[in-house]
Amino acid sequence: MQTTRRLLTRLRFSPSKPSAQTSHSPSPSCHLVHHRCIVTSSTPPPVDVFIERPEMIVLAESSLYSIHNSWRDAFTSFFPPAGLHLATIDITKPSPNSSSNEPISLASLEETLSKDLSHLGIMANVGDDLLIPEYSTPSTTSAHTVLIARGPIPSLVSQYFLESLPLAGLVLVDPLILPVDGRVKKKFSDGRLSSSLDDMVSMLEGRRPMMYQDATTLPDNNDHPLSKATTQSHTKSELALLQALTKQRNNARPLYLEPSSVPILVLYTGNHMYQDYYRICAERTAAFHTCGGGGDYFDQVSVLKIPKENEGGEGISDDLNWVTERVYEWYDAEVG
């Protein structure tokens, strides 16, 4: 804890020059590395900052969140000055050669994630100069990646990803879709996926999730962190995938991931009318990664509620100072 406070204090009060190698726009030549590139920005530590760890922090955000509530800028301001390379990815970004009507699937998203994470380590920049040999970069394998999966779809895909490829650590934010538990008898696991999908679709459409059916009163406002209506193509793709998962629930792919395979932190968005629903999904996800199908405790995986900027109120923006510090403290204690 003393080390954590020291590093965070240095981060807050030690000014550093911005990196000359920072890019926040995708590279026009990025698709040459793979058929489909999901890297949207890559920010190495500034040249005058000591690189504390070999890991790379990778943020994958769902497009279902409001574009005004993205975590990218806050993470870019926090982690590179702390000596950690940061990259952001978009796992639902369409392929340059694909049709706009081409459906996405969990399998295709997992494949895209596997390809790009395995090579992110050699990318110090995704601008004009894709490779910078003289720059100190993390390992080229996903084993040195700490993935922050923000949203139901990225959280689900990242858990399937872990079945076959390693990560240094995983942060699951709002994991509202609970996969079928392949480690227990089917009759004890069937309801996880179906009920969580139904609840999430109901929430997005403005109806009460199943867990609220017996509630006598609910707030009049219908606020929740995920955007309800948008014309963005990425959002349409995610909504289409949710509908496909709902229709194919009887043939859903079980998740066989063993507990404690990697350090995991679970966060959920708070201060809204569906906070209890988000909390229950977060706790059940943590239990999955703790007890291996036998019980509901989650003492080995922390579950934290994300506060809003105006503490105690119902603000619209997450308290990103709190988020970055909690993620860094967890990383320093469990991964580093």
PDB file of C-alpha atoms in Angstrom, residues 13-233:
ATOM      1  CA  PHE A  13       2.176  16.083  -8.361  1.00  0.00           C
ATOM      2  CA  SER A  14       5.005  15.340 -10.790  1.00  0.00           C
ATOM      3  CA  PRO A  15       4.443  17.139 -14.086  1.00  0.00           C
ATOM      4  CA  SER A  16       5.534  15.338 -17.185  1.00  0.00           C
ATOM      5  CA  LYS A  17       5.856  16.430 -20.755  1.00  0.00           C
ATOM      6  CA  PRO A  18       3.330  14.989 -23.214  1.00  0.00           C
ATOM      7  CA  SER A  19       4.622  12.154 -25.303  1.00  0.00           C
ATOM      8  CA  ALA A  20       5.585  12.888 -28.860  1.00  0.00           C
ATOM      9  CA  GLN A  21       4.472   9.402 -29.778  1.00  0.00           C
ATOM     10  CA  THR A  22       0.825   9.826 -28.755  1.00  0.00           C
ATOM     11  CA  SER A  23      -1.926   9.172 -31.251  1.00  0.00           C
ATOM     12  CA  HIS A  24      -5.682   9.239 -30.796  1.00  0.00           C
ATOM     13  CA  SER A  25      -6.713   8.367 -34.320  1.00  0.00           C
ATOM     14  CA  PRO A  26      -6.623   5.047 -36.103  1.00  0.00           C
ATOM     15  CA  SER A  27      -3.846   4.441 -38.548  1.00  0.00           C
ATOM     16  CA  PRO A  28      -4.849   4.353 -42.216  1.00  0.00           C
ATOM     17  CA  SER A  29      -2.420   1.488 -42.669  1.00  0.00           C
ATOM     18  CA  CYS A  30      -3.492  -0.356 -39.543  1.00  0.00           C
ATOM     19  CA  HIS A  31      -5.497  -2.936 -41.482  1.00  0.00           C
ATOM     20  CA  LEU A  32      -2.330  -4.074 -43.239  1.00  0.00           C
ATOM     21  CA  VAL A  33      -1.225  -5.848 -40.071  1.00  0.00           C
ATOM     22  CA  HIS A  34      -4.407  -7.952 -39.972  1.00  0.00           C
ATOM     23  CA  HIS A  35      -7.551  -8.170 -42.052  1.00  0.00           C
ATOM     24  CA  ARG A  36      -9.261  -6.252 -39.295  1.00  0.00           C
ATOM     25  CA  CYS A  37      -7.611  -3.889 -36.794  1.00  0.00           C
ATOM     26  CA  ILE A  38      -9.422  -2.733 -33.696  1.00  0.00           C
ATOM     27  CA  VAL A  39      -6.778  -0.400 -32.267  1.00  0.00           C
ATOM     28  CA  THR A  40      -8.231   3.106 -31.995  1.00  0.00           C
ATOM     29  CA  SER A  41      -5.425   4.753 -30.019  1.00  0.00           C
ATOM     30  CA  SER A  42      -2.059   3.848 -28.536  1.00  0.00           C
ATOM     31  CA  THR A  43      -0.229   6.004 -25.988  1.00  0.00           C
ATOM     32  CA  PRO A  44       3.223   5.047 -24.659  1.00  0.00           C
ATOM     33  CA  PRO A  45       4.629   6.571 -21.468  1.00  0.00           C
ATOM     34  CA  PRO A  46       6.289   9.971 -21.946  1.00  0.00           C
ATOM     35  CA  VAL A  47      10.010   9.781 -22.658  1.00  0.00           C
ATOM     36  CA  ASP A  48      10.872  11.314 -19.272  1.00  0.00           C
ATOM     37  CA  VAL A  49       8.800   8.830 -17.236  1.00  0.00           C
ATOM     38  CA  PHE A  50      10.289   5.608 -15.913  1.00  0.00           C
ATOM     39  CA  ILE A  51       8.415   2.534 -17.160  1.00  0.00           C
ATOM     40  CA  GLU A  52       7.239   0.857 -13.955  1.00  0.00           C
ATOM     41  CA  ARG A  53       5.962  -2.432 -15.417  1.00  0.00           C
ATOM     42  CA  PRO A  54       6.113  -4.406 -18.685  1.00  0.00           C
ATOM     43  CA  GLU A  55       2.322  -4.673 -18.944  1.00  0.00           C
ATOM     44  CA  MET A  56       0.088  -2.732 -21.291  1.00  0.00           C
ATOM     45  CA  ILE A  57      -3.302  -1.395 -20.199  1.00  0.00           C
ATOM     46  CA  VAL A  58      -5.906  -1.991 -22.914  1.00  0.00           C
ATOM     47  CA  LEU A  59      -9.352  -0.376 -22.691  1.00  0.00           C
ATOM     48  CA  ALA A  60     -12.216  -1.948 -24.657  1.00  0.00           C
ATOM     49  CA  GLU A  61     -15.443   0.049 -24.329  1.00  0.00           C
ATOM     50  CA  SER A  62     -18.924  -0.887 -25.455  1.00  0.00           C
ATOM     51  CA  SER A  63     -20.559   1.479 -27.928  1.00  0.00           C
ATOM     52  CA  LEU A  64     -23.772   1.187 -25.896  1.00  0.00           C
ATOM     53  CA  TYR A  65     -22.399   3.798 -23.496  1.00  0.00           C
ATOM     54  CA  SER A  66     -22.857   7.456 -24.270  1.00  0.00           C
ATOM     55  CA  ILE A  67     -19.942   8.824 -26.286  1.00  0.00           C
ATOM     56  CA  HIS A  68     -19.755  11.648 -23.732  1.00  0.00           C
ATOM     57  CA  ASN A  69     -19.015   9.148 -20.960  1.00  0.00           C
ATOM     58  CA  SER A  70     -15.983   7.468 -22.503  1.00  0.00           C
ATOM     59  CA  TRP A  71     -13.085   6.591 -20.210  1.00  0.00           C
ATOM     60  CA  ARG A  72     -10.391   6.998 -22.866  1.00  0.00           C
ATOM     61  CA  ASP A  73      -9.247  10.557 -22.131  1.00  0.00           C
ATOM     62  CA  ALA A  74      -9.079   9.988 -18.376  1.00  0.00           C
ATOM     63  CA  PHE A  75      -7.109   6.767 -18.835  1.00  0.00           C
ATOM     64  CA  THR A  76      -4.757   8.461 -21.299  1.00  0.00           C
ATOM     65  CA  SER A  77      -4.075  11.227 -18.775  1.00  0.00           C
ATOM     66  CA  PHE A  78      -3.467   8.749 -15.948  1.00  0.00           C
ATOM     67  CA  PHE A  79      -1.677   5.571 -17.030  1.00  0.00           C
ATOM     68  CA  PRO A  80       1.090   6.676 -19.459  1.00  0.00           C
ATOM     69  CA  PRO A  81       2.435   9.264 -16.977  1.00  0.00           C
ATOM     70  CA  ALA A  82       2.438   6.426 -14.417  1.00  0.00           C
ATOM     71  CA  GLY A  83       4.788   4.444 -16.680  1.00  0.00           C
ATOM     72  CA  LEU A  84       2.221   2.166 -18.348  1.00  0.00           C
ATOM     73  CA  HIS A  85       1.512   1.948 -22.069  1.00  0.00           C
ATOM     74  CA  LEU A  86      -2.212   2.473 -22.792  1.00  0.00           C
ATOM     75  CA  ALA A  87      -4.146   1.360 -25.859  1.00  0.00           C
ATOM     76  CA  THR A  88      -7.841   1.535 -26.662  1.00  0.00           C
ATOM     77  CA  ILE A  89      -9.583  -0.966 -28.912  1.00  0.00           C
ATOM     78  CA  ASP A  90     -12.999  -1.332 -30.491  1.00  0.00           C
ATOM     79  CA  ILE A  91     -13.936  -4.979 -30.853  1.00  0.00           C
ATOM     80  CA  THR A  92     -17.113  -4.146 -32.824  1.00  0.00           C
ATOM     81  CA  LYS A  93     -15.321  -2.002 -35.404  1.00  0.00           C
ATOM     82  CA  PRO A  94     -16.306  -3.261 -38.867  1.00  0.00           C
ATOM     83  CA  SER A  95     -13.650  -4.701 -41.126  1.00  0.00           C
ATOM     84  CA  PRO A  96     -12.532  -2.358 -43.935  1.00  0.00           C
ATOM     85  CA  ASN A  97     -13.541  -5.045 -46.427  1.00  0.00           C
ATOM     86  CA  SER A  98     -16.787  -6.129 -44.775  1.00  0.00           C
ATOM     87  CA  SER A  99     -20.318  -5.157 -45.637  1.00  0.00           C
ATOM     88  CA  SER A 100     -22.053  -2.762 -43.268  1.00  0.00           C
ATOM     89  CA  ASN A 101     -24.824  -5.340 -42.960  1.00  0.00           C
ATOM     90  CA  GLU A 102     -22.485  -8.192 -42.067  1.00  0.00           C
ATOM     91  CA  PRO A 103     -23.544  -9.541 -38.649  1.00  0.00           C
ATOM     92  CA  ILE A 104     -21.057  -9.959 -35.837  1.00  0.00           C
ATOM     93  CA  SER A 105     -20.883 -12.936 -33.526  1.00  0.00           C
ATOM     94  CA  LEU A 106     -19.147 -13.767 -30.269  1.00  0.00           C
ATOM     95  CA  ALA A 107     -16.791 -16.060 -32.172  1.00  0.00           C
ATOM     96  CA  SER A 108     -15.792 -13.341 -34.643  1.00  0.00           C
ATOM     97  CA  LEU A 109     -15.264 -10.796 -31.854  1.00  0.00           C
ATOM     98  CA  GLU A 110     -13.118 -13.235 -29.894  1.00  0.00           C
ATOM     99  CA  GLU A 111     -11.028 -13.966 -32.990  1.00  0.00           C
ATOM    100  CA  THR A 112     -10.515 -10.256 -33.636  1.00  0.00           C
ATOM    101  CA  LEU A 113      -9.533  -9.678 -30.033  1.00  0.00           C
ATOM    102  CA  SER A 114      -7.068 -12.580 -30.131  1.00  0.00           C
ATOM    103  CA  LYS A 115      -5.344 -11.349 -33.294  1.00  0.00           C
ATOM    104  CA  ASP A 116      -4.926  -7.765 -32.241  1.00  0.00           C
ATOM    105  CA  LEU A 117      -4.012  -8.220 -28.598  1.00  0.00           C
ATOM    106  CA  SER A 118      -1.252 -10.621 -29.578  1.00  0.00           C
ATOM    107  CA  HIS A 119       0.438  -7.867 -31.588  1.00  0.00           C
ATOM    108  CA  LEU A 120      -0.405  -4.742 -29.616  1.00  0.00           C
ATOM    109  CA  GLY A 121       2.892  -4.917 -27.764  1.00  0.00           C
ATOM    110  CA  ILE A 122       4.923  -3.963 -30.814  1.00  0.00           C
ATOM    111  CA  MET A 123       2.784  -0.925 -31.531  1.00  0.00           C
ATOM    112  CA  ALA A 124       4.127   2.150 -29.810  1.00  0.00           C
ATOM    113  CA  ASN A 125       2.018   4.260 -32.138  1.00  0.00           C
ATOM    114  CA  VAL A 126      -0.848   3.725 -34.574  1.00  0.00           C
ATOM    115  CA  GLY A 127      -0.239   6.901 -36.488  1.00  0.00           C
ATOM    116  CA  ASP A 128       2.051   7.298 -39.491  1.00  0.00           C
ATOM    117  CA  ASP A 129       4.866   5.292 -37.872  1.00  0.00           C
ATOM    118  CA  LEU A 130       3.341   1.978 -36.823  1.00  0.00           C
ATOM    119  CA  LEU A 131       6.569   0.538 -35.406  1.00  0.00           C
ATOM    120  CA  ILE A 132       9.103   2.519 -33.420  1.00  0.00           C
ATOM    121  CA  PRO A 133      12.095   0.193 -32.845  1.00  0.00           C
ATOM    122  CA  GLU A 134      13.951   2.535 -30.522  1.00  0.00           C
ATOM    123  CA  TYR A 135      10.989   2.895 -28.198  1.00  0.00           C
ATOM    124  CA  SER A 136      10.642   0.652 -25.156  1.00  0.00           C
ATOM    125  CA  THR A 137       7.445  -1.340 -25.611  1.00  0.00           C
ATOM    126  CA  PRO A 138       5.659  -4.149 -23.735  1.00  0.00           C
ATOM    127  CA  SER A 139       5.812  -7.790 -24.721  1.00  0.00           C
ATOM    128  CA  THR A 140       4.174  -8.864 -27.982  1.00  0.00           C
ATOM    129  CA  THR A 141       1.931 -11.410 -26.253  1.00  0.00           C
ATOM    130  CA  SER A 142      -1.426 -10.997 -24.579  1.00  0.00           C
ATOM    131  CA  ALA A 143       0.087 -12.453 -21.408  1.00  0.00           C
ATOM    132  CA  HIS A 144       1.392  -8.955 -20.660  1.00  0.00           C
ATOM    133  CA  THR A 145      -1.947  -7.242 -21.303  1.00  0.00           C
ATOM    134  CA  VAL A 146      -4.279  -5.972 -18.603  1.00  0.00           C
ATOM    135  CA  LEU A 147      -7.637  -5.795 -20.364  1.00  0.00           C
ATOM    136  CA  ILE A 148     -10.339  -3.454 -19.109  1.00  0.00           C
ATOM    137  CA  ALA A 149     -13.575  -4.680 -20.695  1.00  0.00           C
ATOM    138  CA  ARG A 150     -16.235  -2.027 -20.199  1.00  0.00           C
ATOM    139  CA  GLY A 151     -19.732  -3.136 -21.041  1.00  0.00           C
ATOM    140  CA  PRO A 152     -21.781  -6.345 -21.384  1.00  0.00           C
ATOM    141  CA  ILE A 153     -20.427  -7.502 -24.758  1.00  0.00           C
ATOM    142  CA  PRO A 154     -16.700  -6.753 -24.138  1.00  0.00           C
ATOM    143  CA  SER A 155     -16.989  -8.385 -20.697  1.00  0.00           C
ATOM    144  CA  LEU A 156     -18.542 -11.525 -22.154  1.00  0.00           C
ATOM    145  CA  VAL A 157     -16.056 -11.792 -25.036  1.00  0.00           C
ATOM    146  CA  SER A 158     -13.059 -11.264 -22.760  1.00  0.00           C
ATOM    147  CA  GLN A 159     -14.121 -14.168 -20.539  1.00  0.00           C
ATOM    148  CA  TYR A 160     -14.342 -16.523 -23.524  1.00  0.00           C
ATOM    149  CA  PHE A 161     -10.971 -15.163 -24.674  1.00  0.00           C
ATOM    150  CA  LEU A 162      -9.403 -16.330 -21.404  1.00  0.00           C
ATOM    151  CA  GLU A 163     -10.374 -19.938 -22.127  1.00  0.00           C
ATOM    152  CA  SER A 164      -7.662 -20.204 -24.763  1.00  0.00           C
ATOM    153  CA  LEU A 165      -5.259 -17.271 -24.320  1.00  0.00           C
ATOM    154  CA  PRO A 166      -3.738 -15.632 -21.233  1.00  0.00           C
ATOM    155  CA  LEU A 167      -3.994 -12.130 -19.843  1.00  0.00           C
ATOM    156  CA  ALA A 168      -1.978 -10.474 -17.105  1.00  0.00           C
ATOM    157  CA  GLY A 169      -5.196  -9.224 -15.551  1.00  0.00           C
ATOM    158  CA  LEU A 170      -8.843  -8.515 -16.371  1.00  0.00           C
ATOM    159  CA  VAL A 171     -11.202  -5.752 -15.226  1.00  0.00           C
ATOM    160  CA  LEU A 172     -14.878  -6.422 -15.978  1.00  0.00           C
ATOM    161  CA  VAL A 173     -17.126  -3.349 -15.973  1.00  0.00           C
ATOM    162  CA  ASP A 174     -20.899  -3.890 -15.988  1.00  0.00           C
ATOM    163  CA  PRO A 175     -20.823  -7.605 -16.918  1.00  0.00           C
ATOM    164  CA  LEU A 176     -24.602  -7.796 -17.350  1.00  0.00           C
ATOM    165  CA  ILE A 177     -24.634 -10.968 -19.481  1.00  0.00           C
ATOM    166  CA  LEU A 178     -23.994 -14.095 -17.411  1.00  0.00           C
ATOM    167  CA  PRO A 179     -22.685 -16.970 -19.579  1.00  0.00           C
ATOM    168  CA  VAL A 180     -23.788 -20.551 -19.187  1.00  0.00           C
ATOM    169  CA  ASP A 181     -21.560 -22.191 -16.569  1.00  0.00           C
ATOM    170  CA  GLY A 182     -20.011 -25.181 -18.320  1.00  0.00           C
ATOM    171  CA  ARG A 183     -18.447 -26.469 -15.088  1.00  0.00           C
ATOM    172  CA  VAL A 184     -21.723 -27.533 -13.484  1.00  0.00           C
ATOM    173  CA  LYS A 185     -24.666 -29.681 -14.563  1.00  0.00           C
ATOM    174  CA  LYS A 186     -26.693 -28.015 -17.277  1.00  0.00           C
ATOM    175  CA  LYS A 187     -29.929 -27.797 -15.300  1.00  0.00           C
ATOM    176  CA  PHE A 188     -28.194 -25.635 -12.678  1.00  0.00           C
ATOM    177  CA  SER A 189     -26.787 -23.191 -15.226  1.00  0.00           C
ATOM    178  CA  ASP A 190     -29.396 -22.730 -17.949  1.00  0.00           C
ATOM    179  CA  GLY A 191     -31.073 -19.746 -16.321  1.00  0.00           C
ATOM    180  CA  ARG A 192     -27.968 -17.564 -16.094  1.00  0.00           C
ATOM    181  CA  LEU A 193     -27.772 -16.553 -19.730  1.00  0.00           C
ATOM    182  CA  SER A 194     -31.494 -16.444 -20.480  1.00  0.00           C
ATOM    183  CA  SER A 195     -32.500 -14.328 -17.505  1.00  0.00           C
ATOM    184  CA  SER A 196     -29.593 -11.899 -17.843  1.00  0.00           C
ATOM    185  CA  LEU A 197     -30.229 -11.433 -21.568  1.00  0.00           C
ATOM    186  CA  ASP A 198     -33.943 -10.859 -21.010  1.00  0.00           C
ATOM    187  CA  ASP A 199     -33.237  -8.376 -18.239  1.00  0.00           C
ATOM    188  CA  MET A 200     -30.714  -6.454 -20.298  1.00  0.00           C
ATOM    189  CA  VAL A 201     -32.918  -6.243 -23.394  1.00  0.00           C
ATOM    190  CA  SER A 202     -35.845  -5.145 -21.213  1.00  0.00           C
ATOM    191  CA  MET A 203     -33.711  -2.438 -19.634  1.00  0.00           C
ATOM    192  CA  LEU A 204     -32.539  -1.130 -23.013  1.00  0.00           C
ATOM    193  CA  GLU A 205     -36.130  -1.031 -24.278  1.00  0.00           C
ATOM    194  CA  GLY A 206     -37.315   0.854 -21.232  1.00  0.00           C
ATOM    195  CA  ARG A 207     -39.112  -2.029 -19.521  1.00  0.00           C
ATOM    196  CA  ARG A 208     -38.419  -3.335 -16.041  1.00  0.00           C
ATOM    197  CA  PRO A 209     -35.938  -6.187 -15.791  1.00  0.00           C
ATOM    198  CA  MET A 210     -37.353  -9.437 -14.453  1.00  0.00           C
ATOM    199  CA  MET A 211     -35.855  -8.832 -11.023  1.00  0.00           C
ATOM    200  CA  TYR A 212     -38.059  -5.742 -10.625  1.00  0.00           C
ATOM    201  CA  GLN A 213     -41.381  -7.355 -11.563  1.00  0.00           C
ATOM    202  CA  ASP A 214     -42.493  -7.533  -7.914  1.00  0.00           C
ATOM    203  CA  ALA A 215     -41.405  -4.006  -7.059  1.00  0.00           C
ATOM    204  CA  THR A 216     -44.298  -1.795  -6.018  1.00  0.00           C
ATOM    205  CA  THR A 217     -42.647   1.489  -6.940  1.00  0.00           C
ATOM    206  CA  LEU A 218     -39.793   2.577  -9.133  1.00  0.00           C
ATOM    207  CA  PRO A 219     -38.446   6.037  -9.915  1.00  0.00           C
ATOM    208  CA  ASP A 220     -40.372   7.794 -12.673  1.00  0.00           C
ATOM    209  CA  ASN A 221     -37.239   8.498 -14.676  1.00  0.00           C
ATOM    210  CA  ASN A 222     -35.853   5.707 -16.834  1.00  0.00           C
ATOM    211  CA  ASP A 223     -32.162   6.450 -16.449  1.00  0.00           C
ATOM    212  CA  HIS A 224     -29.426   3.877 -16.919  1.00  0.00           C
ATOM    213  CA  PRO A 225     -25.800   4.125 -18.026  1.00  0.00           C
ATOM    214  CA  LEU A 226     -26.342   2.525 -21.450  1.00  0.00           C
ATOM    215  CA  SER A 227     -27.661   4.697 -24.252  1.00  0.00           C
ATOM    216  CA  LYS A 228     -31.198   3.831 -25.403  1.00  0.00           C
ATOM    217  CA  ALA A 229     -31.321   5.018 -28.978  1.00  0.00           C
ATOM    218  CA  THR A 230     -28.552   5.894 -31.403  1.00  0.00           C
ATOM    219  CA  THR A 231     -27.792   5.637 -35.102  1.00  0.00           C
ATOM    220  CA  GLN A 232     -24.151   4.687 -34.649  1.00  0.00           C
ATOM    221  CA  SER A 233     -23.288   1.588 -36.677  1.00  0.00           C
TER     222      SER A 233
END
